[in-house]
Amino acid sequence: MKGGWIAAWCGLRAVARAMHSHKKTRMIHTIAPPRRLRGDISLPGDKSISHRAVLLNAVATGTAEITNFLAGADCLSTIACVQALGVRVERHEDAVCVYGAGLRGLREPVDVLNCGNSGTTLRLLAGMLAGQEGMFSVLTGDASLRSRPQQRIVAPLRALGASLDGRDQGNRAPLAVRGAHLHGGVYELPIASAQVKSALLLAALFGDGTLTLTGRTDGRDHTERMLAAMGATIMVDGSAIHLTPPDCPDALQPLSLQVPGDPSSAAFWWVAAAIHPDAEITTTGVCLNPTRTGALDALRDMGAQIAVTNQRVEGGEPVGDVAVRSSRLHGIVIEGALIPRLIDELPVLALAAACAEGETTIRDAHELRVKETDRIATVASGLTALGAAVEPADDGMIIAGGGNLRGAMLDSHGDHRLAMTWAIAGLVAAGETVVHGAEAVDVSYPEFWNVLRRIRE
Ligand code: S3P
């Protein structure tokens, strides 16, 4: 394919350009501030729930139908890996049918399992595969995923009897997993990571004896909810989680569900509406699980005008519609127990802080350093390029606020949440904002650029 301009949003003053570097097409989008933002947005399915719906139903006995499945690159990696393990999965747009193979039905993969950019795929699968006695598998991913730390799952899985290894003493993928006989035990989670918590729970499904998790179990709880709904013996008692492995291979019932909308994707529209001077946006069917609503709490705290309506339960999760209007934001402190509840939304919340009056401090967020990029470094440098005063710290950043952003040339660095954050910045920054690596949105929100075009007036 030739390089050059491949798309132009003429009236919108936004353009996309495709270039080629090695195998991947690099897209460029140029955004200028619109007069108004208006619209109702029905969201793509939640990424964390979509992954888990495929992984857990793969080892259930029977067929599950998942609707509003997120057909982003990360969740498609999960489907491909599960298929490589011998499980039949069919996809028709955003509906997915998983023909569960039962707890003993996975087959040894004939090749390396490629998790792409997805930490959730790699870490949850590592847990699941650790207990497949006699099975050998290798998990890898793209350059970003291969650079991310895996000791956080490798060490506790080894403590349960797992045999795992990888580069850098087992800390980096590719990870080799030789399925072993696992035992239960007690493990105190040192960081609030739902991926680590879930990897251990999935491993324990295939082991002997109860696993008890204590410590920082406060990450998102979709795995616990789904396991309970599928009939697993799981008990949550304050901050302790106990999982007793089923004693027969067909113990897990399939779980059909409609995946609720992803609050991490909705957050881009919430911030867009709050920082734009003439905006009103409603996101419908948002997952309002309390382990995921930190961004709403932080935005409310900053003075955002937010209305939550139509609250209901869907797919075992609380769901509602969230409307946000143009608001006068002020700076706040984001720290402590709030951090795991908004960890993925911090890039776009940092943008909101740059548009707020007064200083915002983000702390206790070391985890940002080991996401798809080092999001303290990448967010601070992007916001600085937009004219904001940002002081990065070890575990967060201080953002001076005050608005007056000016358009800049920004890069996603292959990080989906950065690509979307810079696009939202372009809605308020004077002049034009150019986002390089715009295709990164495909990881979690393939429709993002189309929705952005639709809500501009
Ligand atoms: C996820 C957990 C979080 C989050 C990631 C998805 C999950 O990561 O940042 O995007 O689906 O379990 P950690 O477990 O590393 O906090």
Coordinates of C-alpha atoms and ligand atoms in Angstrom, one line a residue:
M1 CA 0.0 0.0 0.0
K2 CA 1.2 3.5 -0.8
G3 CA 1.7 6.1 1.9
G4 CA -0.1 9.5 1.8
W5 CA -3.4 10.9 2.8
I6 CA -6.0 8.1 3.1
A7 CA -8.8 10.0 4.9
A8 CA -9.9 13.5 5.3
W9 CA -12.5 14.9 7.6
C10 CA -12.8 18.0 5.5
G11 CA -15.5 20.0 7.3
L12 CA -14.2 18.7 10.6
R13 CA -10.6 19.8 9.9
A14 CA -9.4 16.4 11.0
V15 CA -7.4 14.1 8.8
A16 CA -5.9 10.7 8.9
R17 CA -2.7 9.7 7.2
A18 CA -1.3 6.2 6.9
M19 CA 2.4 5.5 6.8
H20 CA 4.2 2.3 7.0
S21 CA 6.9 1.3 9.4
H22 CA 7.9 -2.4 9.2
K23 CA 4.7 -4.4 9.2
K24 CA 2.4 -2.0 11.0
T25 CA 0.5 0.8 9.4
R26 CA 0.9 4.0 11.4
M27 CA -2.1 6.3 11.3
I28 CA -2.1 10.0 11.9
H29 CA -5.2 11.9 13.0
T30 CA -5.4 15.7 13.1
I31 CA -8.0 17.2 15.4
A32 CA -9.2 20.8 15.8
P33 CA -11.7 22.0 18.5
P34 CA -15.4 21.8 17.4
R35 CA -17.9 24.4 18.3
R36 CA -20.1 21.9 20.2
L37 CA -20.1 18.3 21.4
R38 CA -23.4 16.5 21.5
G39 CA -24.4 12.9 21.5
D40 CA -25.6 9.6 23.0
I41 CA -22.8 7.0 22.9
S42 CA -23.5 3.3 23.4
L43 CA -20.2 1.9 24.5
P44 CA -18.2 -1.1 23.4
G45 CA -18.2 -4.0 25.9
D46 CA -16.0 -3.9 28.9
K47 CA -12.5 -5.2 28.1
S48 CA -11.9 -6.9 31.4
I49 CA -15.3 -8.6 31.4
S50 CA -14.9 -9.6 27.7
H51 CA -11.6 -11.4 28.4
R52 CA -13.0 -13.2 31.4
A53 CA -16.2 -14.2 29.7
V54 CA -14.1 -16.1 27.1
L55 CA -11.5 -17.5 29.4
L56 CA -13.9 -18.8 32.1
N57 CA -16.5 -20.1 29.6
A58 CA -13.7 -22.0 27.8
V59 CA -13.4 -24.3 30.8
A60 CA -17.1 -24.5 31.6
T61 CA -19.2 -27.4 30.5
G62 CA -21.7 -26.3 27.8
T63 CA -22.2 -23.3 25.5
A64 CA -22.3 -19.6 26.4
E65 CA -23.4 -16.7 24.3
I66 CA -21.7 -13.4 25.0
T67 CA -23.2 -10.3 23.4
N68 CA -21.7 -6.8 23.3
F69 CA -18.3 -8.5 23.3
L70 CA -15.4 -6.1 22.8
A71 CA -14.0 -6.9 19.4
G72 CA -10.8 -5.0 20.1
A73 CA -7.4 -6.4 19.4
D74 CA -6.8 -7.4 23.1
C75 CA -9.9 -9.5 23.4
L76 CA -9.4 -11.0 20.0
S77 CA -6.0 -12.2 21.2
T78 CA -7.7 -14.0 24.1
I79 CA -10.1 -15.7 21.6
A80 CA -7.2 -16.8 19.4
C81 CA -5.3 -18.2 22.4
V82 CA -8.3 -20.1 23.7
Q83 CA -8.9 -21.5 20.2
A84 CA -5.2 -22.6 20.1
L85 CA -6.0 -24.5 23.3
G86 CA -8.6 -26.5 21.4
V87 CA -11.7 -24.7 22.5
R88 CA -14.3 -23.9 19.8
V89 CA -15.2 -20.2 19.8
E90 CA -17.3 -18.5 17.1
R91 CA -17.6 -14.8 16.6
H92 CA -20.3 -12.9 14.7
E93 CA -19.4 -9.2 15.1
D94 CA -20.0 -8.4 18.7
A95 CA -21.6 -11.8 19.6
V96 CA -19.3 -14.6 20.6
C97 CA -20.2 -18.3 21.2
V98 CA -17.9 -20.3 23.5
Y99 CA -18.3 -24.1 23.4
G100 CA -16.8 -24.8 26.8
A101 CA -14.4 -27.8 27.0
G102 CA -14.8 -28.4 30.7
L103 CA -12.1 -28.1 33.4
R104 CA -10.0 -31.0 31.9
G105 CA -10.7 -30.3 28.2
L106 CA -7.9 -27.9 27.2
R107 CA -5.4 -29.3 24.6
E108 CA -1.7 -28.6 24.5
P109 CA -1.1 -25.8 22.0
V110 CA 1.0 -26.7 19.0
D111 CA 2.6 -23.3 18.8
V112 CA 3.5 -20.3 21.0
L113 CA 0.4 -18.4 22.3
N114 CA 0.6 -14.8 21.1
C115 CA -1.2 -12.4 23.5
G116 CA -0.4 -9.3 21.4
N117 CA -0.5 -6.2 23.5
S118 CA -2.7 -7.7 26.2
G119 CA -1.4 -8.1 29.8
T120 CA -4.7 -9.5 30.9
T121 CA -4.6 -12.3 28.3
L122 CA -1.0 -13.2 29.2
R123 CA -1.4 -13.1 33.0
L124 CA -4.8 -14.8 33.3
L125 CA -3.7 -17.5 30.8
A126 CA -0.5 -18.1 32.7
G127 CA -2.6 -18.8 35.8
M128 CA -4.9 -21.1 33.9
L129 CA -2.1 -23.0 32.2
A130 CA 0.0 -23.4 35.3
G131 CA -2.4 -26.1 36.6
Q132 CA -2.8 -28.1 33.3
E133 CA -0.8 -31.1 34.3
G134 CA 1.4 -32.5 31.5
M135 CA 0.8 -29.6 29.2
F136 CA 3.6 -27.4 27.9
S137 CA 2.9 -23.9 26.6
V138 CA 4.7 -20.7 25.8
L139 CA 3.1 -17.2 26.2
T140 CA 4.4 -14.1 24.4
G141 CA 3.3 -10.8 23.0
D142 CA 4.3 -7.6 21.3
A143 CA 7.4 -5.5 22.3
S144 CA 5.4 -3.6 25.0
L145 CA 4.0 -6.8 26.6
R146 CA 7.4 -8.5 26.5
S147 CA 8.9 -5.6 28.4
R148 CA 6.3 -5.7 31.2
P149 CA 7.1 -7.3 34.6
Q150 CA 5.7 -10.9 35.1
Q151 CA 7.4 -11.7 38.5
R152 CA 4.2 -10.5 40.1
I153 CA 2.4 -13.6 38.7
V154 CA 5.4 -16.0 38.4
A155 CA 6.5 -15.8 42.1
P156 CA 3.0 -16.5 43.6
L157 CA 2.2 -19.2 41.0
R158 CA 5.5 -20.9 41.8
A159 CA 4.6 -20.8 45.4
L160 CA 1.4 -22.8 44.5
G161 CA 3.7 -25.4 42.8
A162 CA 3.7 -24.0 39.3
S163 CA 6.6 -24.5 36.9
L164 CA 7.1 -21.2 35.0
D165 CA 10.1 -19.6 33.5
G166 CA 11.0 -16.7 31.2
R167 CA 13.6 -14.1 30.3
D168 CA 15.1 -12.1 33.1
Q169 CA 14.7 -14.9 35.7
G170 CA 11.1 -15.4 34.8
N171 CA 10.2 -11.8 34.9
R172 CA 9.6 -11.2 31.2
A173 CA 7.7 -13.0 28.4
P174 CA 8.1 -15.2 26.5
L175 CA 7.0 -17.3 29.5
A176 CA 7.2 -21.0 29.4
V177 CA 4.6 -22.9 31.4
R178 CA 4.9 -26.6 32.2
G179 CA 1.6 -27.6 33.7
A180 CA 2.0 -29.0 37.3
H181 CA 0.0 -30.3 40.2
L182 CA -0.9 -27.2 42.2
H183 CA -1.8 -26.9 45.8
G184 CA -3.8 -24.3 47.8
G185 CA -2.4 -22.0 50.4
V186 CA -2.6 -18.4 51.6
Y187 CA -1.1 -15.6 49.6
E188 CA -1.0 -11.9 50.5
L189 CA -1.3 -9.7 47.5
P190 CA 1.3 -6.9 47.8
I191 CA -0.2 -4.7 45.0
A192 CA -3.9 -4.1 44.0
S193 CA -3.6 -5.9 40.7
A194 CA -6.7 -7.7 39.3
Q195 CA -4.6 -9.5 36.8
V196 CA -2.4 -11.1 39.6
K197 CA -5.5 -11.8 41.7
S198 CA -7.3 -13.4 38.7
A199 CA -4.2 -15.4 37.6
L200 CA -4.1 -17.0 41.0
L201 CA -7.8 -17.7 41.2
L202 CA -7.7 -19.3 37.7
A203 CA -4.7 -21.4 38.8
A204 CA -6.5 -22.5 42.0
L205 CA -9.4 -23.8 39.9
F206 CA -7.2 -26.6 38.7
G207 CA -5.3 -27.3 42.0
D208 CA -5.8 -29.2 45.2
G209 CA -7.0 -27.4 48.3
T210 CA -8.4 -24.0 49.0
L211 CA -6.6 -20.8 48.0
T212 CA -7.0 -17.8 50.2
L213 CA -6.0 -14.4 49.0
T214 CA -5.5 -11.6 51.4
G215 CA -3.9 -8.1 51.3
R216 CA -4.5 -5.9 48.2
T217 CA -7.5 -7.8 46.9
D218 CA -9.3 -4.5 46.0
G219 CA -8.6 -4.6 42.3
R220 CA -11.6 -5.0 39.9
D221 CA -13.6 -8.1 41.0
H222 CA -15.1 -9.4 37.7
T223 CA -13.4 -12.8 38.1
E224 CA -14.9 -13.3 41.5
R225 CA -18.3 -12.3 40.3
M226 CA -18.2 -14.5 37.2
L227 CA -16.8 -17.6 39.1
A228 CA -19.6 -17.3 41.6
A229 CA -22.2 -17.0 38.9
M230 CA -20.8 -20.1 37.2
G231 CA -21.1 -22.2 40.4
A232 CA -17.6 -22.2 41.7
T233 CA -17.0 -22.3 45.5
I234 CA -15.7 -18.9 46.0
M235 CA -16.2 -16.8 49.1
V236 CA -15.4 -13.2 49.7
D237 CA -15.0 -12.3 53.3
G238 CA -14.0 -8.6 53.8
S239 CA -10.6 -8.4 52.0
A240 CA -10.1 -12.2 52.0
I241 CA -11.0 -14.3 49.0
H242 CA -11.3 -18.1 49.4
L243 CA -11.6 -20.4 46.4
T244 CA -12.0 -24.2 46.7
P245 CA -11.3 -26.1 43.5
P246 CA -14.3 -28.0 42.1
D247 CA -14.1 -31.8 42.6
C248 CA -15.4 -32.8 39.2
P249 CA -14.4 -31.6 35.7
D250 CA -17.8 -30.4 34.7
A251 CA -18.5 -28.3 37.7
L252 CA -18.4 -24.9 36.0
Q253 CA -21.7 -23.9 34.4
P254 CA -21.5 -21.8 31.2
L255 CA -22.4 -18.2 31.7
S256 CA -24.2 -16.3 28.9
L257 CA -24.1 -12.6 29.3
Q258 CA -24.4 -9.2 27.7
V259 CA -21.1 -7.4 28.4
P260 CA -21.8 -4.0 30.1
G261 CA -20.2 -0.9 28.5
D262 CA -16.6 -0.2 29.4
P263 CA -16.2 2.6 31.9
S264 CA -12.5 3.0 30.9
S265 CA -13.7 3.9 27.3
A266 CA -16.6 6.0 28.6
A267 CA -14.1 8.1 30.6
F268 CA -12.7 9.7 27.4
W269 CA -16.2 11.1 26.6
W270 CA -16.8 12.1 30.3
V271 CA -13.6 14.2 30.2
A272 CA -14.4 15.6 26.7
A273 CA -17.8 16.8 27.9
A274 CA -16.4 18.2 31.2
I275 CA -13.6 20.2 29.6
H276 CA -15.3 21.5 26.4
P277 CA -17.2 24.8 26.8
D278 CA -20.3 23.6 25.0
A279 CA -20.9 20.0 25.5
E280 CA -23.4 17.4 26.6
I281 CA -22.7 13.7 26.2
T282 CA -24.5 10.7 27.5
T283 CA -22.8 7.3 27.6
T284 CA -25.3 4.5 27.9
G285 CA -25.1 1.1 29.5
V286 CA -21.9 1.8 31.4
C287 CA -20.6 -0.8 33.9
L288 CA -20.9 0.9 37.3
N289 CA -19.1 -1.9 39.3
P290 CA -17.7 0.1 42.4
T291 CA -14.2 -1.3 41.7
R292 CA -14.4 0.6 38.3
T293 CA -16.1 3.9 39.1
G294 CA -13.1 5.9 40.5
A295 CA -13.0 8.2 37.5
L296 CA -16.6 9.2 38.1
D297 CA -15.8 9.9 41.7
A298 CA -12.7 11.9 40.8
L299 CA -14.5 14.0 38.2
R300 CA -17.4 14.7 40.6
D301 CA -14.8 15.8 43.1
M302 CA -13.3 18.1 40.5
G303 CA -16.7 19.7 40.1
A304 CA -17.9 17.9 36.9
Q305 CA -21.7 18.0 36.2
I306 CA -22.6 14.3 36.1
A307 CA -26.0 12.6 36.1
V308 CA -26.3 8.9 36.5
T309 CA -29.7 7.4 35.5
N310 CA -31.4 4.2 34.5
Q311 CA -29.4 2.1 37.0
R312 CA -29.9 -1.6 36.5
V313 CA -28.1 -5.0 36.6
E314 CA -26.8 -6.6 33.4
G315 CA -24.4 -9.5 33.1
G316 CA -24.1 -9.7 36.9
E317 CA -22.8 -6.1 37.1
P318 CA -24.5 -2.8 38.0
V319 CA -25.0 -0.7 34.9
G320 CA -26.4 2.8 34.2
D321 CA -26.4 5.8 31.8
V322 CA -23.9 8.6 32.6
A323 CA -24.5 12.1 31.2
V324 CA -21.8 14.8 31.5
R325 CA -22.0 18.5 30.7
S326 CA -19.5 21.3 30.3
S327 CA -18.2 22.0 33.8
R328 CA -15.8 24.3 35.7
L329 CA -13.3 21.9 37.1
H330 CA -10.9 22.5 39.9
G331 CA -7.8 20.6 41.0
I332 CA -7.9 17.7 43.6
V333 CA -5.6 15.1 45.1
I334 CA -6.0 11.6 43.6
E335 CA -4.4 9.0 45.9
G336 CA -4.7 5.9 48.1
A337 CA -7.6 3.5 47.7
L338 CA -9.0 5.5 44.8
I339 CA -6.0 4.6 42.5
P340 CA -6.9 1.0 41.6
R341 CA -10.5 2.2 40.9
L342 CA -9.3 4.5 38.2
I343 CA -5.9 3.3 37.2
D344 CA -6.6 3.0 33.5
E345 CA -8.4 6.4 33.4
L346 CA -5.5 8.4 34.9
P347 CA -4.1 9.5 31.5
V348 CA -7.4 11.2 30.6
L349 CA -7.9 12.4 34.1
A350 CA -4.5 14.1 34.0
L351 CA -5.8 15.9 30.9
A352 CA -8.9 17.0 32.8
A353 CA -6.5 18.2 35.6
A354 CA -4.6 20.3 33.0
C355 CA -7.8 22.0 32.1
A356 CA -9.0 22.5 35.7
E357 CA -8.4 25.6 37.9
G358 CA -5.6 25.0 40.4
E359 CA -3.2 22.1 41.1
T360 CA -4.0 18.4 40.9
T361 CA -1.7 15.8 42.6
I362 CA -1.7 12.2 41.6
R363 CA 0.2 9.9 43.9
D364 CA 0.4 6.2 44.9
A365 CA 0.2 5.3 41.3
H366 CA 3.5 3.5 40.7
E367 CA 1.6 1.0 38.7
L368 CA 1.4 3.6 35.9
R369 CA 5.1 2.9 35.2
V370 CA 4.4 -0.6 34.1
K371 CA 1.3 -0.3 31.9
E372 CA 1.4 -0.5 28.0
T373 CA 3.9 2.4 28.3
D374 CA 5.4 4.2 31.3
R375 CA 2.3 6.3 31.6
I376 CA 3.9 8.8 34.1
A377 CA 6.6 9.6 31.6
T378 CA 4.4 9.5 28.4
V379 CA 1.5 11.5 29.9
A380 CA 3.8 14.1 31.5
S381 CA 5.6 14.7 28.2
G382 CA 2.5 14.8 26.1
L383 CA 0.7 17.3 28.5
T384 CA 3.9 19.4 28.6
A385 CA 3.9 19.5 24.7
L386 CA 0.3 20.8 24.9
G387 CA 1.5 23.7 27.2
A388 CA 0.6 22.3 30.6
A389 CA 2.9 22.5 33.5
V390 CA 3.5 19.0 34.8
E391 CA 6.0 17.7 37.3
P392 CA 6.4 13.9 37.1
A393 CA 7.1 12.0 40.3
D394 CA 8.0 8.4 41.1
D395 CA 4.4 7.4 41.8
G396 CA 2.4 10.1 40.0
M397 CA 2.6 13.7 38.9
I398 CA 1.6 17.2 39.9
I399 CA -0.4 19.1 37.2
A400 CA -0.6 22.9 37.6
G401 CA -3.9 23.3 35.7
G402 CA -5.2 26.5 34.2
G403 CA -6.2 25.2 30.7
N404 CA -5.0 27.3 27.7
L405 CA -3.7 24.2 25.9
R406 CA -2.3 24.6 22.5
G407 CA -2.3 22.0 19.7
A408 CA 0.8 19.9 19.4
M409 CA 2.3 16.9 17.7
L410 CA 1.8 13.9 20.0
D411 CA 2.5 10.2 19.8
S412 CA 0.5 7.3 21.2
H413 CA 3.8 5.3 21.6
G414 CA 1.5 2.4 20.6
D415 CA -0.6 2.9 23.8
H416 CA -4.3 2.9 23.1
R417 CA -5.2 5.1 26.1
L418 CA -2.6 7.7 25.1
A419 CA -4.0 7.9 21.5
M420 CA -7.5 8.6 22.9
T421 CA -6.3 11.1 25.6
W422 CA -4.5 13.1 22.9
A423 CA -7.5 13.1 20.7
I424 CA -9.7 14.5 23.5
A425 CA -7.0 17.1 24.2
G426 CA -7.4 18.1 20.5
L427 CA -11.1 19.0 21.2
V428 CA -10.0 21.9 23.5
A429 CA -6.4 22.8 22.5
A430 CA -6.1 25.9 20.3
G431 CA -5.2 25.1 16.7
E432 CA -4.5 21.6 15.6
T433 CA -3.4 18.5 17.5
V434 CA -1.8 15.8 15.6
V435 CA -1.9 12.2 17.0
H436 CA 0.7 9.9 15.6
G437 CA 0.1 6.2 16.1
A438 CA -3.7 6.7 16.1
E439 CA -4.3 3.1 15.2
A440 CA -3.5 2.1 18.8
V441 CA -7.2 2.7 19.7
D442 CA -7.9 -0.7 18.0
V443 CA -6.7 -2.4 21.2
S444 CA -9.7 -1.4 23.2
Y445 CA -12.0 0.9 21.2
P446 CA -11.9 0.3 17.4
E447 CA -14.9 2.7 16.9
F448 CA -13.3 5.5 18.7
W449 CA -12.4 7.8 15.8
N450 CA -15.9 7.3 14.2
V451 CA -17.6 8.2 17.5
L452 CA -15.4 11.3 17.8
R453 CA -16.4 12.4 14.3
R454 CA -20.1 11.8 15.1
I455 CA -20.3 13.9 18.3
R456 CA -18.7 17.0 16.8
E457 CA -20.9 19.8 15.7
Ligands
S3P1 C1 -7.1 -5.4 34.2 C2 -6.5 -5.0 35.4 C3 -5.6 -3.8 35.5 C4 -5.9 -2.9 34.4 C5 -5.9 -3.6 33.0 C6 -7.0 -4.6 33.0 C7 -7.8 -6.7 34.2 O1 -4.3 -4.1 35.5 O2 -4.9 -1.8 34.4 O3 -6.1 -2.6 32.0 O4 -8.6 -6.9 33.3 O5 -7.7 -7.4 35.2 P1 -3.5 -4.6 36.9 O6 -4.1 -5.9 37.3 O7 -2.1 -4.7 36.5 O8 -3.8 -3.5 37.9

